[in-house]
Coordinates of C-alpha atoms in Angstrom, one line a residue:
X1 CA 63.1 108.4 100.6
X2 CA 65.3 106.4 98.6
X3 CA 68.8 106.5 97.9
X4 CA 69.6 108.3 94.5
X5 CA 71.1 106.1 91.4
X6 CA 74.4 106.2 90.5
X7 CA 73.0 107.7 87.0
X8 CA 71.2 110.4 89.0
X9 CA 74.2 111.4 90.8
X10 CA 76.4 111.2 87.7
X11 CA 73.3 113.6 86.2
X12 CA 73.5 115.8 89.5
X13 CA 77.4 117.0 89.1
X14 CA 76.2 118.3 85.2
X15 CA 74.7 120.6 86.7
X16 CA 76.8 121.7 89.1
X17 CA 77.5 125.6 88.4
X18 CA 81.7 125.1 88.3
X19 CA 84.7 125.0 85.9
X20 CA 86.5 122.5 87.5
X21 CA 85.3 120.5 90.3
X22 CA 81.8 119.0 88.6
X23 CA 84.5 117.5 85.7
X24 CA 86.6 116.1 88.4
X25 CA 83.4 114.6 90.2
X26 CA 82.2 113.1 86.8
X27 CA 85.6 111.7 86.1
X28 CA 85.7 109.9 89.7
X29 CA 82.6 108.7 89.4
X30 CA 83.6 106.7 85.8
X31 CA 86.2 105.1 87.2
X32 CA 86.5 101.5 88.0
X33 CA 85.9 100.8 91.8
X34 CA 89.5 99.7 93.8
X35 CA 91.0 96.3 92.9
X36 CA 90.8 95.5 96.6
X37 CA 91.5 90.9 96.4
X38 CA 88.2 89.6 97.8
X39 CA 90.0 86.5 98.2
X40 CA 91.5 86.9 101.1
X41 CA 90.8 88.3 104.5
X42 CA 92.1 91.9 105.3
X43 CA 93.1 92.9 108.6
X44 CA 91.7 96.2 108.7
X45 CA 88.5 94.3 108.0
X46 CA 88.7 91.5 110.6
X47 CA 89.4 94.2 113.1
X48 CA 85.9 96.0 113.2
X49 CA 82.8 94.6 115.5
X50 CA 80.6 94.0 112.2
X51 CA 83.0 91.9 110.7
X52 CA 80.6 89.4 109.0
X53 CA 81.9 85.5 108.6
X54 CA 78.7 85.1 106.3
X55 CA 79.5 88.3 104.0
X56 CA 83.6 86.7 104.0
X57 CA 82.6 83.0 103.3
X58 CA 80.2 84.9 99.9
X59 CA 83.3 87.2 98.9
X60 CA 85.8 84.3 99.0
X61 CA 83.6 81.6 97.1
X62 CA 83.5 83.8 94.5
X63 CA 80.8 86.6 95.3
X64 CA 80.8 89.8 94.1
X65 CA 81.5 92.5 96.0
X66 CA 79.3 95.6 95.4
X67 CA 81.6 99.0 95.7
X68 CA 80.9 102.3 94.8
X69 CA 83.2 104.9 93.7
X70 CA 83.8 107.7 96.4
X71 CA 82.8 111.0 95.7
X72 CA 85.0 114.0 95.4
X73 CA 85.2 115.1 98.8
X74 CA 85.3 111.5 100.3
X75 CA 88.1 110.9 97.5
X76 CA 90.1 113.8 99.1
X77 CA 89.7 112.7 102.4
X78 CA 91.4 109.0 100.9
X79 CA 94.2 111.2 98.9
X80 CA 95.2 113.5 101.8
X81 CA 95.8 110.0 104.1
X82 CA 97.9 108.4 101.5
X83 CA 100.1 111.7 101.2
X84 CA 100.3 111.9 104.8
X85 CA 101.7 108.2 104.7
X86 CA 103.8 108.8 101.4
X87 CA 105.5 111.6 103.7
X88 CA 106.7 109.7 106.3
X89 CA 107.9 106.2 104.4
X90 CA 110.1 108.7 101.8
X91 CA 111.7 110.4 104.9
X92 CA 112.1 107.1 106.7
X93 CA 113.8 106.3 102.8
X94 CA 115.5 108.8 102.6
X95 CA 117.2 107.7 105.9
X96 CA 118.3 104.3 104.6
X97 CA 116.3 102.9 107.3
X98 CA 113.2 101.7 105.1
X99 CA 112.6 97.8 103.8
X100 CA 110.1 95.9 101.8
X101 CA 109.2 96.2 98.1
X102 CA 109.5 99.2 96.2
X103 CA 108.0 99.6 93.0
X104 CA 109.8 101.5 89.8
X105 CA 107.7 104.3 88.4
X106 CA 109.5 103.7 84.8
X107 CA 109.3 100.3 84.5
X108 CA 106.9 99.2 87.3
X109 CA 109.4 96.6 88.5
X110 CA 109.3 95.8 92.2
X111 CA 113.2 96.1 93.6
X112 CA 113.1 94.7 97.3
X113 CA 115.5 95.4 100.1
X114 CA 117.0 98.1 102.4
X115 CA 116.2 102.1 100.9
X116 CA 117.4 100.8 97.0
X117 CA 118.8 103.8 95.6
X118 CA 118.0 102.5 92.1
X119 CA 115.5 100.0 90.2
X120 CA 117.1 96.3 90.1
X121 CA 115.7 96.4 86.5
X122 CA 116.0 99.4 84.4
X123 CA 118.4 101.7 86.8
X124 CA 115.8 104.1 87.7
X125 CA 116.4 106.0 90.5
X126 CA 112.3 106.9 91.1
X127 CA 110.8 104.3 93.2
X128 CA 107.6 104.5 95.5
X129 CA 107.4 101.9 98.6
X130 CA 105.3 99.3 98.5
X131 CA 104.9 98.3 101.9
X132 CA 105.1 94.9 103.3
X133 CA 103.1 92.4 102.8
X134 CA 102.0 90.5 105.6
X135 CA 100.2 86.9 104.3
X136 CA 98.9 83.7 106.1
X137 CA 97.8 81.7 103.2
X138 CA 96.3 79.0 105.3
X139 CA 94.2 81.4 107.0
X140 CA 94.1 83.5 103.9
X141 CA 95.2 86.6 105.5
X142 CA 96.5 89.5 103.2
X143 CA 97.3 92.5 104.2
X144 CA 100.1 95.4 104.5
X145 CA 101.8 97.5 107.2
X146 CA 102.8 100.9 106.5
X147 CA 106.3 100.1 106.6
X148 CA 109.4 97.9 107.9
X149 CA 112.7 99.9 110.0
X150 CA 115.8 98.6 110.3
X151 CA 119.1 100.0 111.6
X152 CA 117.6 101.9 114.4
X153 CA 117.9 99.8 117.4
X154 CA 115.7 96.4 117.0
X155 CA 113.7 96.4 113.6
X156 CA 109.8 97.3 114.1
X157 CA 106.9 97.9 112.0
X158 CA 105.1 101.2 111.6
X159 CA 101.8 102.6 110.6
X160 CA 100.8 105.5 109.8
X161 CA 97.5 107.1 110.9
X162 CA 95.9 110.3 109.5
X163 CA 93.4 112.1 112.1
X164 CA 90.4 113.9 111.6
X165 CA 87.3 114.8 113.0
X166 CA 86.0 112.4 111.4
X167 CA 88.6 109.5 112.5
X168 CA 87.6 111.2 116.4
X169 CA 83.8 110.2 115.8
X170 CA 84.6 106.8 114.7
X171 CA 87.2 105.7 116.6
X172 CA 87.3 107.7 120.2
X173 CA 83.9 109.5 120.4
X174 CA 84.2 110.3 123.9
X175 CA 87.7 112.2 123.2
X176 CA 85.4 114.5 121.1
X177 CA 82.7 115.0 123.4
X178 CA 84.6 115.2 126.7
X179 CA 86.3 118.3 124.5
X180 CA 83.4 120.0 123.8
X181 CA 84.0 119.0 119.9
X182 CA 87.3 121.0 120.3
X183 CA 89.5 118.9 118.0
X184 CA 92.7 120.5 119.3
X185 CA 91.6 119.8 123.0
X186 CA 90.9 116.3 121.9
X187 CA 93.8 115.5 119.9
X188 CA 95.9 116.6 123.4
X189 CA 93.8 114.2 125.4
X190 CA 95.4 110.7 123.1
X191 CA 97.6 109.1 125.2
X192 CA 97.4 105.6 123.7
X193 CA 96.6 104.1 119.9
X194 CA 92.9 103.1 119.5
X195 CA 91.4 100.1 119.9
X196 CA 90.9 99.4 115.8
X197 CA 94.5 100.9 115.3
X198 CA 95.7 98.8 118.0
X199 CA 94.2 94.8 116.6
X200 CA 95.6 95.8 113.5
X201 CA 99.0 96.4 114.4
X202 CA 98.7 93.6 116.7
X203 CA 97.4 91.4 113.7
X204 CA 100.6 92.8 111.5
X205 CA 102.9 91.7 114.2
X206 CA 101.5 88.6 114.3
X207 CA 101.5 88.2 110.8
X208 CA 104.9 89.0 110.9
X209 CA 105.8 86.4 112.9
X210 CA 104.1 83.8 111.3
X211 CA 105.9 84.7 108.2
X212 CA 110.0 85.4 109.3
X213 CA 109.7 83.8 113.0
X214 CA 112.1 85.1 115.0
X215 CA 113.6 87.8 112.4
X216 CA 110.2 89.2 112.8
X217 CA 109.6 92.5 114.8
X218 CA 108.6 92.6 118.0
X219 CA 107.1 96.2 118.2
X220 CA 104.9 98.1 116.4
X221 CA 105.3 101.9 116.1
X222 CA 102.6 104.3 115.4
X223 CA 102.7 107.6 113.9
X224 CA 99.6 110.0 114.3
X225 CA 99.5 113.0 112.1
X226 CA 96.4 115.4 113.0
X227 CA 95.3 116.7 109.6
X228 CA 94.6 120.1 110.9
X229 CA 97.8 121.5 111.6
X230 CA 100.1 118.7 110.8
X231 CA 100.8 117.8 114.7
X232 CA 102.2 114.3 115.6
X233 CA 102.3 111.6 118.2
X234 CA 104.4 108.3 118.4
X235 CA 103.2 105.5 120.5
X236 CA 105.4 102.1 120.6
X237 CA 103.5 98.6 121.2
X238 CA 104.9 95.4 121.7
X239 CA 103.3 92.1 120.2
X240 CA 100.8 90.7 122.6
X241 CA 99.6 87.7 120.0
X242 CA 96.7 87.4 123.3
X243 CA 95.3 91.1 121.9
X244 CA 94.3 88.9 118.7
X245 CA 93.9 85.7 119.4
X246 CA 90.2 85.7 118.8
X247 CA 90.1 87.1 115.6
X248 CA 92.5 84.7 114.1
X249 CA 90.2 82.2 115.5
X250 CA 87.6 83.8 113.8
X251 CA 89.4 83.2 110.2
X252 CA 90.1 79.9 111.1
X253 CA 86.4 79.2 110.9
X254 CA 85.4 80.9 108.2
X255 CA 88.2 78.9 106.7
X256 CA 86.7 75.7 107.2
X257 CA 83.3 77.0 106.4
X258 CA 84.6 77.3 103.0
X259 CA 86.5 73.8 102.9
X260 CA 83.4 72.3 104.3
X261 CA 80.9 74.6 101.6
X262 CA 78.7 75.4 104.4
X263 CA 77.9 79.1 104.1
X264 CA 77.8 80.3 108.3
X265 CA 75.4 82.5 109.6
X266 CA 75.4 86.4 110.1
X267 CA 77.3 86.6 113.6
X268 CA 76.1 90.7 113.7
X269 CA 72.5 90.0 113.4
X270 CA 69.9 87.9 113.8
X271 CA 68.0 89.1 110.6
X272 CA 71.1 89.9 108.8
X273 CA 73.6 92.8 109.0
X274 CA 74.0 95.4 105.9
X275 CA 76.5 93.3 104.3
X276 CA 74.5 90.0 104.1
X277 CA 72.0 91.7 102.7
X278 CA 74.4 92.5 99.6
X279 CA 74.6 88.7 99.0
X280 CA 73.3 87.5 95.5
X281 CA 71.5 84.3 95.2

């Protein structure tokens, strides 16, 4: 059967039986998909096994990228991780232990350094982080890390990871089943950050590196909250630049696919993976 229109599912939620919710879901669905750059390469994209040079060479050419918006309850999913994040970086602020860029909600200014009490630029004393941005331009890397600590020991980079059920079946399906889809039994049973979680923060550090040399952090720090019942877990990783060797390697050819103008093949399939076949001629 095919897949419903975005008009049909716009026509669905009127007439959804509800006060509230079928406004909300009509209002999401209006709204302009994310301003995510496709001109650069993302981390968190590079990381995952169907990471397409082909789809990468299209979007930074100047394809267009097809996105749709979320729905409500995929929305929520995205709005409870970025509270969970918010949490930590304001307690980390709050600490005077927090740097990178913080952006005034008054004036929208961006006041960089170590927990600014104030906005540089209208006085404000309401700022939100925003992160640290973590660039190769000759690679055309872009990406952020959930935060920067200083003044506690040797600086280090965090992130932040909200976990679900869902996050479980993605990442570590075998923690799920070996616990009888008991997500408290499971959660018990991480011992180490996954794989995915793992290249990235490896790929930050690097970045890092790149960028401030030997200012840069040498350890990354993760910070699991489990959705259900707010339980954590902190795992500390050094940088092993080894870990992600190969996927820098991998930019470096999209990169001079591009120079060259010689679109590359699918590297996830032979006929094409799911994201080729959103290329426009």
């Amino acid at each position: 059967m095919p897949s419903k229109t975005d008009f049909q599912k716009y026509l669905d939620t009127k007439k959804t039986d509800s006060r509230l919710t079928g406004h909300i879901e009509r209002h999401l669905m209006k709204k302009t998909p994310g301003d995510r750059s496709t001109t650069v390469l993302h981390p968190s994209e590079m990381i995952k096994a169907d990471f397409c040079h082909r789809y990468s060479y299209y979007l930074l050419t100047g394809g267009k990228k097809m996105e749709k918006n979320p729905g409500l309850t995929l929305q929520n999913i995205f709005d409870e991780g970025h509270f969970i994040h918010e949490k930590w970086q304001n307690r980390v602020y709050e600490m005077g232990n927090l740097w990178g860029d913080f952006k005034c909600i008054n004036c929208k200014g961006i006041t960089s350094g170590l927990s600014p009490a104030e906005c540089q630029h209208c006085k404000c004393t309401t700022l939100k982080y925003d992160e640290v941005k973590m660039l190769d331009p000759e690679l055309r890397i872009a990406g952020h890390t959930d935060g920067w600590v200083k003044g506690l020991g040797d600086d280090f980079l965090i992130e932040i990871k909200s976990i679900g059920e869902g996050t479980l079946r993605f990442e570590a399906p075998d923690l799920l089943y070996d616990a009888d889809g008991d997500l408290n039994k499971a959660w018990k049973n991480i011992r180490r950050p996954f794989r995915n979680h793992l290249l990235q923060g490896q790929m930050y550090l690097e970045l890092s590196r790149r960028m401030f040399g030997d200012k840069a952090p040498k350890e990354i720090v993760f910070l699991y909250e489990l959705k259900l019942n707010q339980a954590y877990k902190e795992f500390t990783i050094k940088a092993d630049y080894e870990v992600v060797d190969r996927i820098f390697f991998k930019a470096e050819k999209i990169i001079k696919a591009v120079e060259a103008g010689v679109m590359p093949e699918c590297n996830v399939s032979e006929d094409g993976c799911k994201q080729c076949n959103q290329i426009e001629d």
